Tab-separated table of C-alpha atoms in Angstrom:
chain	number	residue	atom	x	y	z
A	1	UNK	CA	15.011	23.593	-16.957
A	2	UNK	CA	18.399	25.239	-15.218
A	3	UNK	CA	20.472	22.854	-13.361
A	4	UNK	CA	20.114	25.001	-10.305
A	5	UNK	CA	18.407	23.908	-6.923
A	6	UNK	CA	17.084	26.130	-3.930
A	7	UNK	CA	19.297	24.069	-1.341
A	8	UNK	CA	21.560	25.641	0.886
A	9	UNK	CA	23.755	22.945	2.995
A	10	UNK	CA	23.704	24.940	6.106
A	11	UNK	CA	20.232	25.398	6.414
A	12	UNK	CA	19.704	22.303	5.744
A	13	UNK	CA	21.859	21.086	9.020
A	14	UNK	CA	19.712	23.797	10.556
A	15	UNK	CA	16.235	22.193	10.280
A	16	UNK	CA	17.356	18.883	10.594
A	17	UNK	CA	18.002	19.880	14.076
A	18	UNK	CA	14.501	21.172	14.166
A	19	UNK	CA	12.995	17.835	13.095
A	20	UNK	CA	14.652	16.226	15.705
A	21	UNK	CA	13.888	18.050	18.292
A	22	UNK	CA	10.143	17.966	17.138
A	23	UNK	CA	11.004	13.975	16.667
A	24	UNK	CA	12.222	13.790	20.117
A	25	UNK	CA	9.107	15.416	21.834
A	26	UNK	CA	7.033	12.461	19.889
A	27	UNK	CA	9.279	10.235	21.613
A	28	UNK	CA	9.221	11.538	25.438
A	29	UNK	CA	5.405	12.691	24.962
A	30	UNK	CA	5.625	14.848	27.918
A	31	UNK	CA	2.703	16.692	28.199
A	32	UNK	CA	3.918	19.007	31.212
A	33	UNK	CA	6.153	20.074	28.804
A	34	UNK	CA	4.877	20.909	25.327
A	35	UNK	CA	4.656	24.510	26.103
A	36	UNK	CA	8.356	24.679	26.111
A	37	UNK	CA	8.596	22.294	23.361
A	38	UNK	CA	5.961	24.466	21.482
A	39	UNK	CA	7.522	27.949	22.116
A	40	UNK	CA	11.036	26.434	21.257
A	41	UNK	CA	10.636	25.161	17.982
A	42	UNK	CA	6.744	27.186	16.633
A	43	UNK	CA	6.353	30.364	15.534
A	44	UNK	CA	3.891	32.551	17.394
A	45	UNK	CA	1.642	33.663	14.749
A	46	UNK	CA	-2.179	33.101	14.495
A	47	UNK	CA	-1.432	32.149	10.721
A	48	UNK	CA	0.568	28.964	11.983
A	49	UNK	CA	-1.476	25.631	9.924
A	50	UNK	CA	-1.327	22.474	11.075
A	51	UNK	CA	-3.248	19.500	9.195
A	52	UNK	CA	-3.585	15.884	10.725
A	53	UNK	CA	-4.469	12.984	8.784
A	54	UNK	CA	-8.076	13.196	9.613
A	55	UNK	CA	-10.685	15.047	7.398
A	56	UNK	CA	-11.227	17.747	10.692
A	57	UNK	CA	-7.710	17.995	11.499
A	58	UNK	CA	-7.199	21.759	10.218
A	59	UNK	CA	-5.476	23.470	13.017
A	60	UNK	CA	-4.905	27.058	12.614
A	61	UNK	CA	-2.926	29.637	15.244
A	62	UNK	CA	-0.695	28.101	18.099
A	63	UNK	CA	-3.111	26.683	20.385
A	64	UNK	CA	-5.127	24.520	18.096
A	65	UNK	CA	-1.379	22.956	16.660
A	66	UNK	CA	-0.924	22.603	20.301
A	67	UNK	CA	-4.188	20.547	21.217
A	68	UNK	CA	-2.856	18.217	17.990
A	69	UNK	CA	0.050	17.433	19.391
A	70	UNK	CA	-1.213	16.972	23.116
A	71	UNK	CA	-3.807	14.480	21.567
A	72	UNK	CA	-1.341	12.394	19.215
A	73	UNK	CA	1.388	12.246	22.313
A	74	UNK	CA	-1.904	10.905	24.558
A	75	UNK	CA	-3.417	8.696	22.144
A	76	UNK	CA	-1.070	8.066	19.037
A	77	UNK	CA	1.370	5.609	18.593
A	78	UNK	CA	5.062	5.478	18.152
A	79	UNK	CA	5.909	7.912	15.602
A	80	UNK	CA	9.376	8.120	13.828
A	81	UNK	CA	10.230	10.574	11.771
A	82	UNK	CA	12.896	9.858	9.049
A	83	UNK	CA	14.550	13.694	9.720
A	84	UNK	CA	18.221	12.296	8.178
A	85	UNK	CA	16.782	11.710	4.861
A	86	UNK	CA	14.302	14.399	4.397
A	87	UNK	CA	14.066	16.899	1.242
A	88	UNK	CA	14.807	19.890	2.051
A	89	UNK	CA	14.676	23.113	0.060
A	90	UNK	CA	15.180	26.849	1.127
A	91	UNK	CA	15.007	30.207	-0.558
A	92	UNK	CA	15.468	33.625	1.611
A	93	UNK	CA	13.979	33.377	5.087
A	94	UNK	CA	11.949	30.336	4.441
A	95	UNK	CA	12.621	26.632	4.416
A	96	UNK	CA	10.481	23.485	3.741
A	97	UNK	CA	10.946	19.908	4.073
A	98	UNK	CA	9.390	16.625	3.082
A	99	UNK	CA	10.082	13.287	4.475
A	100	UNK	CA	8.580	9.831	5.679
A	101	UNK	CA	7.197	8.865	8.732
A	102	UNK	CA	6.368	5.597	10.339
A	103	UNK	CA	4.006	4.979	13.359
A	104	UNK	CA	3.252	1.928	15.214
A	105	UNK	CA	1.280	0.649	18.124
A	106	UNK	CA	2.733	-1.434	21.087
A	107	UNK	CA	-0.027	-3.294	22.797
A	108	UNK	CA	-2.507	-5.232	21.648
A	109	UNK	CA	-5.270	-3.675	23.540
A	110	UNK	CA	-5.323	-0.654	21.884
A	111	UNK	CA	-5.061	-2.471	18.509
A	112	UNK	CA	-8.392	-4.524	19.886
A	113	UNK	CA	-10.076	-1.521	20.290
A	114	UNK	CA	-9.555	0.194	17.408
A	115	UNK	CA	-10.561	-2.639	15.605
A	116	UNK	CA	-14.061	-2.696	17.065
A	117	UNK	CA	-14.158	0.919	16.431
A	118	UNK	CA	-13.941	0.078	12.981
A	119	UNK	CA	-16.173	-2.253	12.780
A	120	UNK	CA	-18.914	0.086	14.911
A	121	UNK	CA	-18.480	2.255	12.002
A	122	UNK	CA	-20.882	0.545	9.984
A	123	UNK	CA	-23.854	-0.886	12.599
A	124	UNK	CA	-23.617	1.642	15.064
A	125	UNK	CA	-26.906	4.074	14.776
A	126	UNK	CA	-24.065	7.002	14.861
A	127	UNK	CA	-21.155	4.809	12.742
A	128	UNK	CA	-19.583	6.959	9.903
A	129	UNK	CA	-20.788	4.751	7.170
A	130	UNK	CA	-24.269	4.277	8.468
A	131	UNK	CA	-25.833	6.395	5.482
A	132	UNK	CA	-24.384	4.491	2.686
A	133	UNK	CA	-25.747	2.059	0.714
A	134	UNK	CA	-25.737	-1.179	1.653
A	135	UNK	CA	-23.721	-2.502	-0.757
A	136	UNK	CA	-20.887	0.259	-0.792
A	137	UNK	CA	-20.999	-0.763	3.603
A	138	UNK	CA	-20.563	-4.227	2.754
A	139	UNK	CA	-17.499	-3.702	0.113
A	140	UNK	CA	-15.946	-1.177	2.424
A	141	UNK	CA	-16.387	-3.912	5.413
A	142	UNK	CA	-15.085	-6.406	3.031
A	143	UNK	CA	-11.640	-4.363	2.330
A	144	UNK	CA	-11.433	-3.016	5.736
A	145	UNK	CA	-11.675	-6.645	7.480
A	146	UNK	CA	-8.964	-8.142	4.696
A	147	UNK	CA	-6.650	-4.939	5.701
A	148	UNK	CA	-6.990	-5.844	9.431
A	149	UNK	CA	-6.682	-9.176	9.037
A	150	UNK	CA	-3.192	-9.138	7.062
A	151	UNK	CA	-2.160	-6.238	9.103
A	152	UNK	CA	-2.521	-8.507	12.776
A	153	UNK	CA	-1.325	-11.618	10.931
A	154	UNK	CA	2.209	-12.875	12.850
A	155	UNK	CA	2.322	-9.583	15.137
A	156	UNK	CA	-1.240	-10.163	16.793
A	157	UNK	CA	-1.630	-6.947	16.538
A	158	UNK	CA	1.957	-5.102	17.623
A	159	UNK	CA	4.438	-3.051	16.706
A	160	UNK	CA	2.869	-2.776	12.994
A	161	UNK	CA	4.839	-0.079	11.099
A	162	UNK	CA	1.956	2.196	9.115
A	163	UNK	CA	3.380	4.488	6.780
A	164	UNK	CA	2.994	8.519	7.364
A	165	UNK	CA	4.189	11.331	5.279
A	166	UNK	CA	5.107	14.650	6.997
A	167	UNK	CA	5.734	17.821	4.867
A	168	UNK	CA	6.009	21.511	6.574
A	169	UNK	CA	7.708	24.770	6.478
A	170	UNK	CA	9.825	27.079	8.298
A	171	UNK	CA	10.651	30.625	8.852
A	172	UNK	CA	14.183	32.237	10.413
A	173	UNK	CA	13.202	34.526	12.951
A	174	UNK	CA	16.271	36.408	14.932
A	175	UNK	CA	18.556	33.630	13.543
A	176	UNK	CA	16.159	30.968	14.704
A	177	UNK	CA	14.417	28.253	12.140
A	178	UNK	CA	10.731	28.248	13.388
A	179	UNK	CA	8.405	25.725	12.393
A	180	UNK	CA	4.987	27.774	10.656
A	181	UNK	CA	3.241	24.998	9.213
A	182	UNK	CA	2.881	21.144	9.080
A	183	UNK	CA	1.307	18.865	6.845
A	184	UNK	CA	0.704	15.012	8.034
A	185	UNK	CA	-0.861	12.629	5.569
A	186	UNK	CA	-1.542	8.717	5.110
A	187	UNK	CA	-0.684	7.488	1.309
A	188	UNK	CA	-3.440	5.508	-0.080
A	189	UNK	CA	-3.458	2.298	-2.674
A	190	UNK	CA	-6.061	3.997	-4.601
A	191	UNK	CA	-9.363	6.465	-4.347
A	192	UNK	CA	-10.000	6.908	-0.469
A	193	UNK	CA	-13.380	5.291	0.983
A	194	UNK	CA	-15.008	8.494	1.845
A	195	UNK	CA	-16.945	10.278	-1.483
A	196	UNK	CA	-19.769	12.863	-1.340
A	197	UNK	CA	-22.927	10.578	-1.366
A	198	UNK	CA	-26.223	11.698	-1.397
A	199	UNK	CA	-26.708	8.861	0.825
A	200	UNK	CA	-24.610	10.446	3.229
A	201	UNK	CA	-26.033	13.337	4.962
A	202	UNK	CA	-22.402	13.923	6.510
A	203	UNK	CA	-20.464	13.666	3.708
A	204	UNK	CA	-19.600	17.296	3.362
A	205	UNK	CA	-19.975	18.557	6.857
A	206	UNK	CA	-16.017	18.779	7.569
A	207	UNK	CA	-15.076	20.397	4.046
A	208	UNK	CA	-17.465	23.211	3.782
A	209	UNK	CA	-16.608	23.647	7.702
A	210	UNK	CA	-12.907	24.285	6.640
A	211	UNK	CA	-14.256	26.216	3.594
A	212	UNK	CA	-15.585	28.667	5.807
A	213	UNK	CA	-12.486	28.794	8.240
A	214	UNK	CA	-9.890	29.077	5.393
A	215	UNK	CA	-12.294	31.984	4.098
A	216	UNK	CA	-12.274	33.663	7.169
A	217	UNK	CA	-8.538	33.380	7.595
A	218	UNK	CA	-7.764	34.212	4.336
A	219	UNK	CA	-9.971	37.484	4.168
A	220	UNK	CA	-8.037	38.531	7.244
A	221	UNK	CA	-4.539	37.600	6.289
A	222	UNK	CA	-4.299	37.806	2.751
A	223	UNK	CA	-3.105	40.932	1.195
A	224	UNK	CA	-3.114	42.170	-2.696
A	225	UNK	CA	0.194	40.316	-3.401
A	226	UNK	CA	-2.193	37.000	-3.365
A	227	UNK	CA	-3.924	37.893	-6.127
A	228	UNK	CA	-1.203	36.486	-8.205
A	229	UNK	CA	-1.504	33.491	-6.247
A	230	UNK	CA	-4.802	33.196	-7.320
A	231	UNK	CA	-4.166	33.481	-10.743
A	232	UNK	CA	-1.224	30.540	-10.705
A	233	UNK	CA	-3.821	28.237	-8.616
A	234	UNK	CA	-6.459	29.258	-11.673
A	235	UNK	CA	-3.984	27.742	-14.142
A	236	UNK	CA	-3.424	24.960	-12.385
A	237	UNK	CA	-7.061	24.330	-12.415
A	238	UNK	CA	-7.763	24.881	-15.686
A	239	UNK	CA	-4.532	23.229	-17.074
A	240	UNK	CA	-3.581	20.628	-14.517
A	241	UNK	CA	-5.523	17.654	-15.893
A	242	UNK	CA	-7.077	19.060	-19.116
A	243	UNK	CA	-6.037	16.105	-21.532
A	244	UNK	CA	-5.974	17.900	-24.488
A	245	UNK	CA	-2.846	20.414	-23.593
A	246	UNK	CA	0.548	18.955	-23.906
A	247	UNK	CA	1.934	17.691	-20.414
A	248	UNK	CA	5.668	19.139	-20.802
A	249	UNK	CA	3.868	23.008	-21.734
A	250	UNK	CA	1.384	22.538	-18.394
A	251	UNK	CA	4.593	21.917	-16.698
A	252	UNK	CA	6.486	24.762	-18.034
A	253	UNK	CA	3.485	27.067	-17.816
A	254	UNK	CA	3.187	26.085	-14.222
A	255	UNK	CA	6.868	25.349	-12.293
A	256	UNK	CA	9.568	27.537	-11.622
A	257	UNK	CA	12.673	26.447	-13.362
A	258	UNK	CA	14.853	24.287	-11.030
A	259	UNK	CA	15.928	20.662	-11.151
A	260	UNK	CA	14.506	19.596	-8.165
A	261	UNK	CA	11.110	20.708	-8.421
A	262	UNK	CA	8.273	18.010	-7.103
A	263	UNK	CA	4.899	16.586	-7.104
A	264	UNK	CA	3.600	14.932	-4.117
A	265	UNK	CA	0.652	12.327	-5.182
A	266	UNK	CA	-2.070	10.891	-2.647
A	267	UNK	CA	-1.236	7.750	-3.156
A	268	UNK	CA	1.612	5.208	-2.153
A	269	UNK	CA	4.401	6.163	-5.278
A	270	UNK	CA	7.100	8.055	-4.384
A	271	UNK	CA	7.783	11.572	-5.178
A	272	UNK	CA	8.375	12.814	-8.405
A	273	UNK	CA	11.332	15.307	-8.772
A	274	UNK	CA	12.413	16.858	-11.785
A	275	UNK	CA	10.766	17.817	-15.436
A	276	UNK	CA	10.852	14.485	-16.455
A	277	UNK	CA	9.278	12.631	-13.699
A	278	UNK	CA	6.788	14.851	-13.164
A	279	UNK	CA	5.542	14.656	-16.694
A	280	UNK	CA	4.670	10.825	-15.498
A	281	UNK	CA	3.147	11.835	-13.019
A	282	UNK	CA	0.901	14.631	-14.463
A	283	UNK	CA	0.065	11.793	-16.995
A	284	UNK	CA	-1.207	9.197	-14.023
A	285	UNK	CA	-2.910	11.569	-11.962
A	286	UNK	CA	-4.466	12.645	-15.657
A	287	UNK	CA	-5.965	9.002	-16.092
A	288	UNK	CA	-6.888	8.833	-12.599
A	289	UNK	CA	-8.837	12.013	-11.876
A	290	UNK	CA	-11.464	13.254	-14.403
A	291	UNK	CA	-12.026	16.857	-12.725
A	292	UNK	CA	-10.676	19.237	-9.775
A	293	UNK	CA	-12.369	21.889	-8.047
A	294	UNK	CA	-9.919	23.974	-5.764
A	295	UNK	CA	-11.071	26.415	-3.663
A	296	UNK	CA	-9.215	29.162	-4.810
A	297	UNK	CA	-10.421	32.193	-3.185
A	298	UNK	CA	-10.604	30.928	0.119
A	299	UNK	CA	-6.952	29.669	-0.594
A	300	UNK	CA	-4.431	30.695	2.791
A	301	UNK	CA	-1.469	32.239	0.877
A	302	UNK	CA	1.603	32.897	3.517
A	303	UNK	CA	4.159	35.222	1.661
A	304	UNK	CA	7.709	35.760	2.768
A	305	UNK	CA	10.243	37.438	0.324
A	306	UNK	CA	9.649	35.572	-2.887
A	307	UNK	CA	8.320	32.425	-1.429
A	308	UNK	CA	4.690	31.593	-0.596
A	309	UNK	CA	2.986	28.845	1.015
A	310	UNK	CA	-0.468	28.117	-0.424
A	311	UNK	CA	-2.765	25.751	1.565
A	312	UNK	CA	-6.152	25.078	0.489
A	313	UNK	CA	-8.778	22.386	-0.285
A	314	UNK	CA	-10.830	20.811	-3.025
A	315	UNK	CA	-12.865	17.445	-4.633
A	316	UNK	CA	-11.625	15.409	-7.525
A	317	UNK	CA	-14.253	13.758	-9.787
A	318	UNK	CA	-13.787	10.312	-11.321
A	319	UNK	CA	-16.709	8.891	-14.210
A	320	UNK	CA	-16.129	5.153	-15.408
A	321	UNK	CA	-18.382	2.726	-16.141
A	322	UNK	CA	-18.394	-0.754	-14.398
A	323	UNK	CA	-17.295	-2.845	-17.274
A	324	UNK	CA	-14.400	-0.318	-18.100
A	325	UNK	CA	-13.312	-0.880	-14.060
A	326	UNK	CA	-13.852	-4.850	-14.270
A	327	UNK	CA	-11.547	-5.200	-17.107
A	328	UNK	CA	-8.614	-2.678	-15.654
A	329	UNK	CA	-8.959	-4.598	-12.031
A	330	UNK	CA	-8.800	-8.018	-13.479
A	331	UNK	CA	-5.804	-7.160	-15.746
A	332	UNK	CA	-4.008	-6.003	-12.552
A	333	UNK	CA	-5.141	-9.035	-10.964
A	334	UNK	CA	-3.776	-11.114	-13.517
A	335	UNK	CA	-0.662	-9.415	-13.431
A	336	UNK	CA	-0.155	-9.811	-9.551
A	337	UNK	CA	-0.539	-13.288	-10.126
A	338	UNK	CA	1.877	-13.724	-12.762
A	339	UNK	CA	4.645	-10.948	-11.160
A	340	UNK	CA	7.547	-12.666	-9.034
A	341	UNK	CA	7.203	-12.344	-5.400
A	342	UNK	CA	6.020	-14.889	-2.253
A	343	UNK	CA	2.622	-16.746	-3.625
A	344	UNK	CA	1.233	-15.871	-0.207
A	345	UNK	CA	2.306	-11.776	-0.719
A	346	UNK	CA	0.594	-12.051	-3.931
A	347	UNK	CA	-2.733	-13.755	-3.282
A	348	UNK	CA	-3.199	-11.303	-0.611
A	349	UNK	CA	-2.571	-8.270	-3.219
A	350	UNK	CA	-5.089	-10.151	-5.253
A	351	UNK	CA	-7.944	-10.620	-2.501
A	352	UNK	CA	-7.146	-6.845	-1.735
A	353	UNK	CA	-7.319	-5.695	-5.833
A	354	UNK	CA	-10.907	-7.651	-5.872
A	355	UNK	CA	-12.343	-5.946	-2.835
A	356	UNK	CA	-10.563	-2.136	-3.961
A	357	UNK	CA	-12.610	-3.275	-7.390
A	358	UNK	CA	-16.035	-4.287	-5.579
A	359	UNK	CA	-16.067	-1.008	-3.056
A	360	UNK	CA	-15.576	1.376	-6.351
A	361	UNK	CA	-18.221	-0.690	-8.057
A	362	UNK	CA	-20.681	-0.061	-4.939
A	363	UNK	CA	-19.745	3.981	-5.856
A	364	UNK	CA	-21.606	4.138	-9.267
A	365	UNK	CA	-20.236	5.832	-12.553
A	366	UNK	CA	-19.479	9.029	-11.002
A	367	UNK	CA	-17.607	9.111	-7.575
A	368	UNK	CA	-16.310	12.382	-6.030
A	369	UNK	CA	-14.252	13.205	-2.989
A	370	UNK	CA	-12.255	15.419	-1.082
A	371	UNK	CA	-8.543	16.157	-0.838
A	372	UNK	CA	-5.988	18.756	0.629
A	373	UNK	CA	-3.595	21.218	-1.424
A	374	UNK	CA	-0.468	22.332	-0.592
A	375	UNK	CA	2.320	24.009	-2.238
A	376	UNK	CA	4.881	26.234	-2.619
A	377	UNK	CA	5.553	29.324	-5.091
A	378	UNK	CA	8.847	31.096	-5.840
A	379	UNK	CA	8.898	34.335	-7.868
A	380	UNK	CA	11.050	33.507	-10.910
A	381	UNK	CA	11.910	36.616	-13.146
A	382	UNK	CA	8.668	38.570	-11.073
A	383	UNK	CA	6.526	35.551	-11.822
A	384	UNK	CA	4.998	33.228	-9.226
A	385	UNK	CA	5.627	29.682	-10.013
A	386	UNK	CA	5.250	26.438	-8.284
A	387	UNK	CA	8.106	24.903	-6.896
A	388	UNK	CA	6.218	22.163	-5.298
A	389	UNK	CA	2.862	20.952	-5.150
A	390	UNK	CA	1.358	18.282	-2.971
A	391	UNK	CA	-1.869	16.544	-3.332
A	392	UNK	CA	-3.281	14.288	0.192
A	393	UNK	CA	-6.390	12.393	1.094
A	394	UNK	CA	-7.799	12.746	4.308
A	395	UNK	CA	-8.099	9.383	5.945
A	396	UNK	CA	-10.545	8.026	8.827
A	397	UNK	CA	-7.764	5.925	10.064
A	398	UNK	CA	-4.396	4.918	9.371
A	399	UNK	CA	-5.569	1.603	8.222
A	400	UNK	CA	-6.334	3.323	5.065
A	401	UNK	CA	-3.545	2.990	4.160
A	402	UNK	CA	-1.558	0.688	1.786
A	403	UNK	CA	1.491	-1.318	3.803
A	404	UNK	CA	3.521	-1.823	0.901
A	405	UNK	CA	6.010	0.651	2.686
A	406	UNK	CA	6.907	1.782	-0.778
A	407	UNK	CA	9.367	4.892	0.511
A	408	UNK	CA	7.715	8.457	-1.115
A	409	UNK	CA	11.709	9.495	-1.076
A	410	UNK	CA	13.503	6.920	-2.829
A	411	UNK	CA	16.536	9.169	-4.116
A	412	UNK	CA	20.021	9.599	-2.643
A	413	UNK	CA	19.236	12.576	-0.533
A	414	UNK	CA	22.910	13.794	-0.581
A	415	UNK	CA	22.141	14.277	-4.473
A	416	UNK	CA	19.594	16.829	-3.564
């Protein structure tokens, strides 16, 4: 790999200022005046994305990204947005970032209540859960109520920091950076709760509904340039987590050559930058994840000079068998146990390993579910390659969510 980076000092300065202005509208939440806020930092194109942390949140053109932000500055907490120490890359015209978030609730009333939403989930004749099996509802309850519980302990309820991870891009229009797409996420501890069941009749009703958006967008936007798009994100599917090719050629085959390229996992580890790290990182998400399907062809590919954003969507397939699960969870247990740390720290991670172990057991031997692609491609000697890729669960609610606060950027940003 060359020892060059796409980072350019001033334009990094630049969309800092962006984020905080975007931070700072989080913090006044004034609705009467998000359309200046949205016409002074959002590009006014009908290809703008925006995806919450919810499994409907695909918002696509300016007023949908505006009706997200209207409802998280109404109902959302406190959101802050770690802008200082974001990663931030640029090549041409185009600049993306990725960064951590925080968001926290002050009163305890609307913790209480979203509480009992949760737990209307699984009784309620219209609950999310209330096609499952009973035994998957009762080891989801389980790890839901532990979660809550720990979470409220010594706060009752307030000012809980939950961890959010916030990844977009922009595009210099007449001098001006201009926000075209973000990306917020909740990292996970490990597989997230909602799987394609037969069970449940719902299961798939908000993927193949963004399916058939992202194909409608994409037949519209898309021109023949994306076709070589198409055949990177066809490598990546066929190469990504085939255990048989050798990690450091998948990596080769598939990222541009820079030091600082990345891969963004689901779940709560940080980022991994550079060849070598990402070669760990191929190699977890390799024993994690069995199979990916990607929607390819519906992929939305936004091109600008040699850069291009690719968002799509897609299921991962995991098959173990209960004894092989049993033995992994109650090594980790064991080793929770033995690891230094408070004794009350690590009974809780123990209690919260055993119910992670008994709501994957209440799954079967094969489990699927959903997740959300997103990426960018650089052309490097005419080719496309990745520079980036980024792999997110949807989530029902933050509480999801692990609250190990492990940071996903854990490097010396000024080394960038």
């Amino acid at each position: 790999m060359t020892s060059q980076s796409l980072i350019n000092n001033e334009t990094i300065m630049q969309v800092k200022s962006v984020l905080q202005k975007f931070q700072k509208g989080y913090i006044d939440k004034d609705i009467d005046n998000i359309d200046s806020y949205m016409n002074d930092l959002f590009i006014k194109d009908d290809k703008i994305i925006t995806i919450g942390t919810s499994r409907s949140e695909w918002c696509i053109g300016l007023e949908e990204c505006k009706g997200l932000i209207e409802s998280d500055w109404k109902y959302w907490g406190n959101l802050v947005i770690n802008y200082e120490n974001a990663k931030i890359n640029s090549e041409g015209n185009t600049a993306w970032f990725l960064t951590d978030c925080t968001i926290s609730w002050d009163s305890e009333d609307d913790f209480d209540e979203w509480c009992e939403d949760l737990v209307a989930d699984y009784f309620e004749e219209k609950g999310r859960y209330i096609n499952y099996n009973q035994f998957s509802k009762m080891a989801m309850l389980n790890l839901k109520l532990a979660l809550i519980i720990k979470s409220s302990q010594g706060n009752k309820g307030k000012n809980i920091p939950f961890p959010i991870r916030l990844s977009g891009t922009l595009i210099k229009t007449n001098d001006k950076w201009l926000i075209n797409k973000l990306h917020f996420s909740v990292p996970m501890s490990r597989y997230p709760e909602w799987r394609v069941d037969n069970d449940n009749i719902d299961s798939l009703k908000y993927y193949n509904q963004i399916v058939q958006r992202m194909s409608k967008l994409s037949k519209e936007h898309n021109n023949q340039s994306c076709e070589c798009i198409r055949e990177l994100l066809n490598t990546l599917k066929e190469n990504y987590l085939n255990k048989k090719l050798d990690i450091l050629d998948t990596v080769k085959n598939l990222f541009a050559a820079y030091e600082d390229i990345y891969i963004v996992d689901p779940n709560e580890i940080p980022v991994a930058i550079g060849i070598e790290d990402i070669q760990k990182m191929i190699q977890i998400q390799r024993e994690k994840w069995d199979d990916m399907e990607l929607n390819i062809k519906e992929a939305i590919t936004n091109i600008e000079g040699d850069t291009a954003n690719i968002i799509t969507n897609g299921m991962f397939k995991k098959c173990s068998t209960s004894d092989q699960l049993l033995q992994k969870e109650w090594n980790n247990i064991k080793k929770t146990l033995q690891k230094e740390g408070k004794g009350e720290d690590k009974l809780f991670q123990a209690q919260k390993q055993i119910a992670y172990a008994l709501k994957e057991l209440s799954f079967g031997k094969e489990s699927m579910w959903e997740f959300r692609f997103d990426a960018m491609a650089v052309k490097e000697n005419d080719t496309w390659k990745f520079h980036n890729i980024q792999f997110t669960y949807p989530s029902l609610y933050v509480l999801e969510g692990n609250y190990d606060m492990i940071p996903l950027l854990n490097h010396n940003v000024d080394e960038q």
